[in-house]
Amino acid sequence: MLTGLEDITLATLALVVLAGFAAGWIDAVVGGGGLLQLPVLLMVPGITPVQALATNKLGSVFGTSTSAITYYRRVHPDLRTALPVAVVALVGSFGGAIVATLLPAEVIKPVIVLALIGVAVFTAVRPQLGRESGLRYSGRRHLAVALVIGLVIGFYDGVLGPGTGTFLVISLVAILGYNFLQGSAKAKIVNLFTNLGAILFFLPSGHILLGLGLILGVANMIGGYLGARMAIRRGSGFIRIVFLVVVFVLIVKLGFDLVVEWTP
């Protein structure tokens, strides 16, 4: 089994650790840490895109588990919604991981960029969005809408990944009516399961570079703990600001990738 450390330089390894820490912090607050981790992993000598995606999932699961536990202990999100959504998202992520080995990312990126632009505009023009919780549905309807969100975003996480936590947060806030703090807390639990779903496919298939993924995971875990603590301490207003910044950066990064890919 390849570890990913065979030909890596010390400078590249240091960059991977730094990216893992920063990605863990970002993921814990609003998601989108894959924006940092995936490009850095692709700098590792000999790594393939699928190996980079798979190794990113292993690293991310350390950070999302740490931040999910931190949020649960301090914010106490309602698990009656979070856990069923997480299980459905795991199934979606497993299916998405299978598709990721067959479908070029270039097919999905334009749709994601347009969706992110819509999310940014929607959030920016509604300053009160996510400040207070006001659930729009109740009972079985609430759970049904939440399950659809989990399945769709779980599938996306398995196929591509970057921005999964961001899409989860805005869906829980804008569609279901949670505030940003509760939305982030539930998103971490769901995101943990989407990472696990992808790993269930990638690990037996041999795509994960184990040594590199574990190093990335430790850095991600430290960043995730610190990010969750800061988000809890600062509250929904702080999370909203970081959310808009991350969405903007995601739009720029994915948009730039599309321009490069489409330029002859």
PDB file of C-alpha atoms in Angstrom:
ATOM      1  CA  MET A   1       0.000   0.000   0.000  1.00  0.00           C
ATOM      2  CA  LEU A   2       1.334   3.418  -0.987  1.00  0.00           C
ATOM      3  CA  THR A   3       1.754   5.908   1.865  1.00  0.00           C
ATOM      4  CA  GLY A   4       2.209   9.041  -0.258  1.00  0.00           C
ATOM      5  CA  LEU A   5       5.475   9.793   1.537  1.00  0.00           C
ATOM      6  CA  GLU A   6       7.837   7.905  -0.783  1.00  0.00           C
ATOM      7  CA  ASP A   7       8.999  10.850  -2.920  1.00  0.00           C
ATOM      8  CA  ILE A   8       7.584  13.845  -1.062  1.00  0.00           C
ATOM      9  CA  THR A   9       9.912  16.709  -0.149  1.00  0.00           C
ATOM     10  CA  LEU A  10      10.018  18.244   3.318  1.00  0.00           C
ATOM     11  CA  ALA A  11       8.730  21.554   1.932  1.00  0.00           C
ATOM     12  CA  THR A  12       5.703  19.888   0.304  1.00  0.00           C
ATOM     13  CA  LEU A  13       4.992  17.909   3.477  1.00  0.00           C
ATOM     14  CA  ALA A  14       5.105  21.127   5.528  1.00  0.00           C
ATOM     15  CA  LEU A  15       2.673  22.723   3.077  1.00  0.00           C
ATOM     16  CA  VAL A  16       0.333  19.725   3.420  1.00  0.00           C
ATOM     17  CA  VAL A  17       0.389  20.064   7.224  1.00  0.00           C
ATOM     18  CA  LEU A  18      -0.281  23.825   7.045  1.00  0.00           C
ATOM     19  CA  ALA A  19      -3.124  23.315   4.562  1.00  0.00           C
ATOM     20  CA  GLY A  20      -4.594  20.562   6.755  1.00  0.00           C
ATOM     21  CA  PHE A  21      -4.607  22.837   9.810  1.00  0.00           C
ATOM     22  CA  ALA A  22      -6.177  25.768   7.937  1.00  0.00           C
ATOM     23  CA  ALA A  23      -8.710  23.493   6.233  1.00  0.00           C
ATOM     24  CA  GLY A  24      -9.715  21.986   9.582  1.00  0.00           C
ATOM     25  CA  TRP A  25     -10.338  25.480  10.994  1.00  0.00           C
ATOM     26  CA  ILE A  26     -12.392  26.570   7.972  1.00  0.00           C
ATOM     27  CA  ASP A  27     -14.371  23.318   7.902  1.00  0.00           C
ATOM     28  CA  ALA A  28     -15.234  23.657  11.579  1.00  0.00           C
ATOM     29  CA  VAL A  29     -16.671  27.150  11.097  1.00  0.00           C
ATOM     30  CA  VAL A  30     -18.478  26.981   7.735  1.00  0.00           C
ATOM     31  CA  GLY A  31     -17.005  24.199   5.596  1.00  0.00           C
ATOM     32  CA  GLY A  32     -14.980  24.570   2.405  1.00  0.00           C
ATOM     33  CA  GLY A  33     -11.639  23.334   3.728  1.00  0.00           C
ATOM     34  CA  GLY A  34     -11.214  21.083   0.710  1.00  0.00           C
ATOM     35  CA  LEU A  35     -10.541  24.277  -1.247  1.00  0.00           C
ATOM     36  CA  LEU A  36      -7.124  24.312   0.437  1.00  0.00           C
ATOM     37  CA  GLN A  37      -6.428  20.632   0.910  1.00  0.00           C
ATOM     38  CA  LEU A  38      -7.111  19.293  -2.580  1.00  0.00           C
ATOM     39  CA  PRO A  39      -4.830  21.680  -4.517  1.00  0.00           C
ATOM     40  CA  VAL A  40      -1.986  21.056  -2.063  1.00  0.00           C
ATOM     41  CA  LEU A  41      -2.438  17.280  -2.218  1.00  0.00           C
ATOM     42  CA  LEU A  42      -2.238  17.455  -6.008  1.00  0.00           C
ATOM     43  CA  MET A  43       1.294  18.858  -5.585  1.00  0.00           C
ATOM     44  CA  VAL A  44       2.468  15.551  -4.083  1.00  0.00           C
ATOM     45  CA  PRO A  45       4.707  13.730  -6.627  1.00  0.00           C
ATOM     46  CA  GLY A  46       2.923  10.946  -8.504  1.00  0.00           C
ATOM     47  CA  ILE A  47      -0.488  11.435  -6.920  1.00  0.00           C
ATOM     48  CA  THR A  48      -3.579  10.984  -9.115  1.00  0.00           C
ATOM     49  CA  PRO A  49      -6.744  13.140  -8.808  1.00  0.00           C
ATOM     50  CA  VAL A  50      -8.716  10.227  -7.360  1.00  0.00           C
ATOM     51  CA  GLN A  51      -5.940   9.504  -4.816  1.00  0.00           C
ATOM     52  CA  ALA A  52      -5.923  13.184  -3.842  1.00  0.00           C
ATOM     53  CA  LEU A  53      -9.703  13.166  -3.355  1.00  0.00           C
ATOM     54  CA  ALA A  54      -9.572   9.915  -1.357  1.00  0.00           C
ATOM     55  CA  THR A  55      -6.666  11.044   0.852  1.00  0.00           C
ATOM     56  CA  ASN A  56      -8.441  14.358   1.423  1.00  0.00           C
ATOM     57  CA  LYS A  57     -11.428  12.420   2.796  1.00  0.00           C
ATOM     58  CA  LEU A  58      -9.251  10.520   5.260  1.00  0.00           C
ATOM     59  CA  GLY A  59      -7.661  13.727   6.515  1.00  0.00           C
ATOM     60  CA  SER A  60     -10.994  15.514   6.716  1.00  0.00           C
ATOM     61  CA  VAL A  61     -12.694  12.822   8.780  1.00  0.00           C
ATOM     62  CA  PHE A  62     -10.312  13.577  11.676  1.00  0.00           C
ATOM     63  CA  GLY A  63     -11.198  17.261  11.605  1.00  0.00           C
ATOM     64  CA  THR A  64     -14.940  16.814  11.164  1.00  0.00           C
ATOM     65  CA  SER A  65     -15.131  14.250  13.990  1.00  0.00           C
ATOM     66  CA  THR A  66     -13.263  16.595  16.346  1.00  0.00           C
ATOM     67  CA  SER A  67     -15.372  19.635  15.478  1.00  0.00           C
ATOM     68  CA  ALA A  68     -18.601  17.572  15.588  1.00  0.00           C
ATOM     69  CA  ILE A  69     -17.794  16.392  19.124  1.00  0.00           C
ATOM     70  CA  THR A  70     -16.861  19.932  20.186  1.00  0.00           C
ATOM     71  CA  TYR A  71     -20.104  21.368  18.803  1.00  0.00           C
ATOM     72  CA  TYR A  72     -22.174  18.583  20.358  1.00  0.00           C
ATOM     73  CA  ARG A  73     -20.696  19.105  23.820  1.00  0.00           C
ATOM     74  CA  ARG A  74     -21.187  22.888  23.771  1.00  0.00           C
ATOM     75  CA  VAL A  75     -24.143  23.618  21.450  1.00  0.00           C
ATOM     76  CA  HIS A  76     -26.175  20.397  21.922  1.00  0.00           C
ATOM     77  CA  PRO A  77     -27.666  20.153  18.400  1.00  0.00           C
ATOM     78  CA  ASP A  78     -30.831  18.077  18.052  1.00  0.00           C
ATOM     79  CA  LEU A  79     -29.697  14.605  16.969  1.00  0.00           C
ATOM     80  CA  ARG A  80     -33.239  13.594  15.944  1.00  0.00           C
ATOM     81  CA  THR A  81     -32.646  15.542  12.738  1.00  0.00           C
ATOM     82  CA  ALA A  82     -28.854  15.396  12.470  1.00  0.00           C
ATOM     83  CA  LEU A  83     -28.369  11.617  12.714  1.00  0.00           C
ATOM     84  CA  PRO A  84     -30.971  10.470  10.125  1.00  0.00           C
ATOM     85  CA  VAL A  85     -29.685  13.133   7.706  1.00  0.00           C
ATOM     86  CA  ALA A  86     -26.124  11.991   8.378  1.00  0.00           C
ATOM     87  CA  VAL A  87     -26.962   8.351   7.566  1.00  0.00           C
ATOM     88  CA  VAL A  88     -28.685   9.310   4.300  1.00  0.00           C
ATOM     89  CA  ALA A  89     -25.759  11.593   3.435  1.00  0.00           C
ATOM     90  CA  LEU A  90     -23.350   8.697   4.033  1.00  0.00           C
ATOM     91  CA  VAL A  91     -25.243   6.614   1.463  1.00  0.00           C
ATOM     92  CA  GLY A  92     -25.217   9.524  -0.976  1.00  0.00           C
ATOM     93  CA  SER A  93     -21.514  10.069  -0.458  1.00  0.00           C
ATOM     94  CA  PHE A  94     -20.735   6.395  -1.080  1.00  0.00           C
ATOM     95  CA  GLY A  95     -22.625   6.589  -4.370  1.00  0.00           C
ATOM     96  CA  GLY A  96     -20.913   9.842  -5.257  1.00  0.00           C
ATOM     97  CA  ALA A  97     -17.493   8.321  -4.632  1.00  0.00           C
ATOM     98  CA  ILE A  98     -18.274   5.592  -7.163  1.00  0.00           C
ATOM     99  CA  VAL A  99     -19.311   8.224  -9.707  1.00  0.00           C
ATOM    100  CA  ALA A 100     -16.135  10.227  -8.953  1.00  0.00           C
ATOM    101  CA  THR A 101     -14.034   7.450 -10.475  1.00  0.00           C
ATOM    102  CA  LEU A 102     -16.045   7.657 -13.701  1.00  0.00           C
ATOM    103  CA  LEU A 103     -17.169  11.277 -14.150  1.00  0.00           C
ATOM    104  CA  PRO A 104     -14.758  14.161 -14.910  1.00  0.00           C
ATOM    105  CA  ALA A 105     -15.002  16.983 -12.353  1.00  0.00           C
ATOM    106  CA  GLU A 106     -15.192  19.464 -15.249  1.00  0.00           C
ATOM    107  CA  VAL A 107     -18.783  18.327 -15.853  1.00  0.00           C
ATOM    108  CA  ILE A 108     -19.866  19.422 -12.364  1.00  0.00           C
ATOM    109  CA  LYS A 109     -17.807  22.583 -11.735  1.00  0.00           C
ATOM    110  CA  PRO A 110     -19.872  25.053 -13.839  1.00  0.00           C
ATOM    111  CA  VAL A 111     -23.043  24.085 -11.969  1.00  0.00           C
ATOM    112  CA  ILE A 112     -21.278  24.466  -8.605  1.00  0.00           C
ATOM    113  CA  VAL A 113     -19.965  27.946  -9.503  1.00  0.00           C
ATOM    114  CA  LEU A 114     -23.456  29.132 -10.471  1.00  0.00           C
ATOM    115  CA  ALA A 115     -24.901  27.659  -7.269  1.00  0.00           C
ATOM    116  CA  LEU A 116     -22.254  29.393  -5.149  1.00  0.00           C
ATOM    117  CA  ILE A 117     -22.925  32.747  -6.799  1.00  0.00           C
ATOM    118  CA  GLY A 118     -26.609  32.327  -6.008  1.00  0.00           C
ATOM    119  CA  VAL A 119     -25.807  31.396  -2.400  1.00  0.00           C
ATOM    120  CA  ALA A 120     -23.514  34.432  -1.977  1.00  0.00           C
ATOM    121  CA  VAL A 121     -26.079  36.895  -3.345  1.00  0.00           C
ATOM    122  CA  PHE A 122     -28.906  35.332  -1.344  1.00  0.00           C
ATOM    123  CA  THR A 123     -26.927  35.515   1.918  1.00  0.00           C
ATOM    124  CA  ALA A 124     -25.518  39.020   1.312  1.00  0.00           C
ATOM    125  CA  VAL A 125     -28.899  40.657   0.593  1.00  0.00           C
ATOM    126  CA  ARG A 126     -30.490  39.090   3.672  1.00  0.00           C
ATOM    127  CA  PRO A 127     -28.413  40.303   6.659  1.00  0.00           C
ATOM    128  CA  GLN A 128     -30.846  38.812   9.171  1.00  0.00           C
ATOM    129  CA  LEU A 129     -30.556  35.336   7.649  1.00  0.00           C
ATOM    130  CA  GLY A 130     -29.297  32.830  10.206  1.00  0.00           C
ATOM    131  CA  ARG A 131     -29.168  35.229  13.160  1.00  0.00           C
ATOM    132  CA  GLU A 132     -32.118  33.581  14.899  1.00  0.00           C
ATOM    133  CA  SER A 133     -33.596  30.108  14.556  1.00  0.00           C
ATOM    134  CA  GLY A 134     -37.110  29.981  13.104  1.00  0.00           C
ATOM    135  CA  LEU A 135     -37.848  26.519  11.732  1.00  0.00           C
ATOM    136  CA  ARG A 136     -39.968  26.587   8.573  1.00  0.00           C
ATOM    137  CA  TYR A 137     -41.244  23.017   8.842  1.00  0.00           C
ATOM    138  CA  SER A 138     -42.191  20.638  11.629  1.00  0.00           C
ATOM    139  CA  GLY A 139     -42.609  16.929  12.208  1.00  0.00           C
ATOM    140  CA  ARG A 140     -42.285  14.572   9.261  1.00  0.00           C
ATOM    141  CA  ARG A 141     -42.091  17.384   6.699  1.00  0.00           C
ATOM    142  CA  HIS A 142     -39.080  18.865   8.471  1.00  0.00           C
ATOM    143  CA  LEU A 143     -37.333  15.493   8.484  1.00  0.00           C
ATOM    144  CA  ALA A 144     -38.240  14.752   4.859  1.00  0.00           C
ATOM    145  CA  VAL A 145     -36.775  18.046   3.604  1.00  0.00           C
ATOM    146  CA  ALA A 146     -33.675  17.512   5.752  1.00  0.00           C
ATOM    147  CA  LEU A 147     -33.194  13.992   4.324  1.00  0.00           C
ATOM    148  CA  VAL A 148     -33.338  15.297   0.744  1.00  0.00           C
ATOM    149  CA  ILE A 149     -30.709  17.916   1.621  1.00  0.00           C
ATOM    150  CA  GLY A 150     -28.479  15.225   3.156  1.00  0.00           C
ATOM    151  CA  LEU A 151     -28.796  12.882   0.167  1.00  0.00           C
ATOM    152  CA  VAL A 152     -28.035  15.541  -2.466  1.00  0.00           C
ATOM    153  CA  ILE A 153     -25.120  17.149  -0.648  1.00  0.00           C
ATOM    154  CA  GLY A 154     -23.756  13.774   0.432  1.00  0.00           C
ATOM    155  CA  PHE A 155     -23.668  12.717  -3.218  1.00  0.00           C
ATOM    156  CA  TYR A 156     -21.860  15.931  -4.156  1.00  0.00           C
ATOM    157  CA  ASP A 157     -19.293  15.368  -1.383  1.00  0.00           C
ATOM    158  CA  GLY A 158     -18.474  11.929  -2.740  1.00  0.00           C
ATOM    159  CA  VAL A 159     -18.157  13.193  -6.326  1.00  0.00           C
ATOM    160  CA  LEU A 160     -16.177  16.397  -5.803  1.00  0.00           C
ATOM    161  CA  GLY A 161     -16.061  17.605  -2.192  1.00  0.00           C
ATOM    162  CA  PRO A 162     -14.920  21.241  -1.831  1.00  0.00           C
ATOM    163  CA  GLY A 163     -17.661  23.384  -0.343  1.00  0.00           C
ATOM    164  CA  THR A 164     -19.714  20.498   1.045  1.00  0.00           C
ATOM    165  CA  GLY A 165     -19.850  21.952   4.544  1.00  0.00           C
ATOM    166  CA  THR A 166     -20.682  25.358   3.082  1.00  0.00           C
ATOM    167  CA  PHE A 167     -23.635  23.962   1.122  1.00  0.00           C
ATOM    168  CA  LEU A 168     -24.795  22.061   4.196  1.00  0.00           C
ATOM    169  CA  VAL A 169     -24.730  25.164   6.404  1.00  0.00           C
ATOM    170  CA  ILE A 170     -26.627  27.391   3.956  1.00  0.00           C
ATOM    171  CA  SER A 171     -29.191  24.644   3.276  1.00  0.00           C
ATOM    172  CA  LEU A 172     -29.868  24.128   6.972  1.00  0.00           C
ATOM    173  CA  VAL A 173     -30.088  27.890   7.521  1.00  0.00           C
ATOM    174  CA  ALA A 174     -31.978  29.051   4.420  1.00  0.00           C
ATOM    175  CA  ILE A 175     -34.249  26.054   3.785  1.00  0.00           C
ATOM    176  CA  LEU A 176     -34.908  24.674   7.269  1.00  0.00           C
ATOM    177  CA  GLY A 177     -34.523  27.911   9.271  1.00  0.00           C
ATOM    178  CA  TYR A 178     -31.704  27.192  11.734  1.00  0.00           C
ATOM    179  CA  ASN A 179     -29.378  29.971  12.855  1.00  0.00           C
ATOM    180  CA  PHE A 180     -25.777  29.817  11.653  1.00  0.00           C
ATOM    181  CA  LEU A 181     -24.443  28.331  14.898  1.00  0.00           C
ATOM    182  CA  GLN A 182     -26.998  25.493  14.999  1.00  0.00           C
ATOM    183  CA  GLY A 183     -26.615  25.002  11.251  1.00  0.00           C
ATOM    184  CA  SER A 184     -22.849  24.640  11.573  1.00  0.00           C
ATOM    185  CA  ALA A 185     -23.203  22.239  14.501  1.00  0.00           C
ATOM    186  CA  LYS A 186     -25.527  19.934  12.569  1.00  0.00           C
ATOM    187  CA  ALA A 187     -23.497  20.313   9.374  1.00  0.00           C
ATOM    188  CA  LYS A 188     -20.404  18.940  11.134  1.00  0.00           C
ATOM    189  CA  ILE A 189     -22.235  15.779  12.166  1.00  0.00           C
ATOM    190  CA  VAL A 190     -23.564  15.261   8.627  1.00  0.00           C
ATOM    191  CA  ASN A 191     -20.199  16.118   7.057  1.00  0.00           C
ATOM    192  CA  LEU A 192     -18.510  13.519   9.270  1.00  0.00           C
ATOM    193  CA  PHE A 193     -20.783  10.835   7.826  1.00  0.00           C
ATOM    194  CA  THR A 194     -20.294  11.998   4.215  1.00  0.00           C
ATOM    195  CA  ASN A 195     -16.542  11.677   4.700  1.00  0.00           C
ATOM    196  CA  LEU A 196     -17.004   8.204   6.168  1.00  0.00           C
ATOM    197  CA  GLY A 197     -19.226   7.205   3.256  1.00  0.00           C
ATOM    198  CA  ALA A 198     -16.554   8.152   0.721  1.00  0.00           C
ATOM    199  CA  ILE A 199     -13.858   6.389   2.771  1.00  0.00           C
ATOM    200  CA  LEU A 200     -15.922   3.177   2.818  1.00  0.00           C
ATOM    201  CA  PHE A 201     -15.460   3.084  -0.952  1.00  0.00           C
ATOM    202  CA  PHE A 202     -11.985   4.592  -1.331  1.00  0.00           C
ATOM    203  CA  LEU A 203     -10.192   2.555   1.366  1.00  0.00           C
ATOM    204  CA  PRO A 204     -10.953  -0.990   0.077  1.00  0.00           C
ATOM    205  CA  SER A 205     -10.323   0.170  -3.501  1.00  0.00           C
ATOM    206  CA  GLY A 206      -6.781   1.239  -2.534  1.00  0.00           C
ATOM    207  CA  HIS A 207      -7.040   4.901  -3.525  1.00  0.00           C
ATOM    208  CA  ILE A 208      -6.103   6.349  -0.113  1.00  0.00           C
ATOM    209  CA  LEU A 209      -2.445   7.205   0.594  1.00  0.00           C
ATOM    210  CA  LEU A 210      -2.514   6.128   4.229  1.00  0.00           C
ATOM    211  CA  GLY A 211       0.621   7.767   5.655  1.00  0.00           C
ATOM    212  CA  LEU A 212      -0.061  11.131   4.039  1.00  0.00           C
ATOM    213  CA  GLY A 213      -3.722  10.955   5.019  1.00  0.00           C
ATOM    214  CA  LEU A 214      -2.937  10.327   8.693  1.00  0.00           C
ATOM    215  CA  ILE A 215      -0.500  13.249   8.844  1.00  0.00           C
ATOM    216  CA  LEU A 216      -3.092  15.446   7.169  1.00  0.00           C
ATOM    217  CA  GLY A 217      -5.667  14.164   9.641  1.00  0.00           C
ATOM    218  CA  VAL A 218      -3.701  15.215  12.728  1.00  0.00           C
ATOM    219  CA  ALA A 219      -3.286  18.749  11.354  1.00  0.00           C
ATOM    220  CA  ASN A 220      -6.967  18.834  10.367  1.00  0.00           C
ATOM    221  CA  MET A 221      -8.001  17.670  13.820  1.00  0.00           C
ATOM    222  CA  ILE A 222      -6.117  20.490  15.583  1.00  0.00           C
ATOM    223  CA  GLY A 223      -7.548  23.092  13.202  1.00  0.00           C
ATOM    224  CA  GLY A 224     -11.034  21.639  13.597  1.00  0.00           C
ATOM    225  CA  TYR A 225     -10.936  21.871  17.379  1.00  0.00           C
ATOM    226  CA  LEU A 226      -9.747  25.473  17.394  1.00  0.00           C
ATOM    227  CA  GLY A 227     -12.212  26.493  14.667  1.00  0.00           C
ATOM    228  CA  ALA A 228     -15.192  24.967  16.468  1.00  0.00           C
ATOM    229  CA  ARG A 229     -14.231  26.648  19.746  1.00  0.00           C
ATOM    230  CA  MET A 230     -13.938  30.045  18.039  1.00  0.00           C
ATOM    231  CA  ALA A 231     -17.250  29.655  16.172  1.00  0.00           C
ATOM    232  CA  ILE A 232     -19.060  28.739  19.387  1.00  0.00           C
ATOM    233  CA  ARG A 233     -17.509  31.645  21.250  1.00  0.00           C
ATOM    234  CA  ARG A 234     -18.192  34.256  18.508  1.00  0.00           C
ATOM    235  CA  GLY A 235     -21.672  33.037  17.497  1.00  0.00           C
ATOM    236  CA  SER A 236     -23.827  33.255  14.368  1.00  0.00           C
ATOM    237  CA  GLY A 237     -22.710  36.738  13.266  1.00  0.00           C
ATOM    238  CA  PHE A 238     -19.071  35.647  13.070  1.00  0.00           C
ATOM    239  CA  ILE A 239     -19.990  32.438  11.222  1.00  0.00           C
ATOM    240  CA  ARG A 240     -22.006  34.443   8.676  1.00  0.00           C
ATOM    241  CA  ILE A 241     -19.011  36.676   7.866  1.00  0.00           C
ATOM    242  CA  VAL A 242     -16.631  33.714   7.489  1.00  0.00           C
ATOM    243  CA  PHE A 243     -19.290  31.965   5.405  1.00  0.00           C
ATOM    244  CA  LEU A 244     -19.458  34.829   2.888  1.00  0.00           C
ATOM    245  CA  VAL A 245     -15.658  35.023   2.669  1.00  0.00           C
ATOM    246  CA  VAL A 246     -15.342  31.278   2.033  1.00  0.00           C
ATOM    247  CA  VAL A 247     -18.112  31.318  -0.589  1.00  0.00           C
ATOM    248  CA  PHE A 248     -16.396  34.213  -2.391  1.00  0.00           C
ATOM    249  CA  VAL A 249     -13.053  32.395  -2.402  1.00  0.00           C
ATOM    250  CA  LEU A 250     -14.722  29.204  -3.632  1.00  0.00           C
ATOM    251  CA  ILE A 251     -16.316  31.126  -6.515  1.00  0.00           C
ATOM    252  CA  VAL A 252     -12.981  32.695  -7.488  1.00  0.00           C
ATOM    253  CA  LYS A 253     -11.058  29.407  -7.217  1.00  0.00           C
ATOM    254  CA  LEU A 254     -13.532  27.245  -9.132  1.00  0.00           C
ATOM    255  CA  GLY A 255     -14.153  30.021 -11.662  1.00  0.00           C
ATOM    256  CA  PHE A 256     -10.409  30.352 -12.290  1.00  0.00           C
ATOM    257  CA  ASP A 257     -10.141  26.581 -12.739  1.00  0.00           C
ATOM    258  CA  LEU A 258     -12.889  26.704 -15.362  1.00  0.00           C
ATOM    259  CA  VAL A 259     -11.189  29.531 -17.278  1.00  0.00           C
ATOM    260  CA  VAL A 260      -7.915  27.578 -17.304  1.00  0.00           C
ATOM    261  CA  GLU A 261      -9.647  24.386 -18.446  1.00  0.00           C
ATOM    262  CA  TRP A 262     -11.604  26.141 -21.210  1.00  0.00           C
ATOM    263  CA  THR A 263      -8.672  28.199 -22.510  1.00  0.00           C
ATOM    264  CA  PRO A 264      -7.129  26.546 -25.593  1.00  0.00           C
TER     265      PRO A 264
END
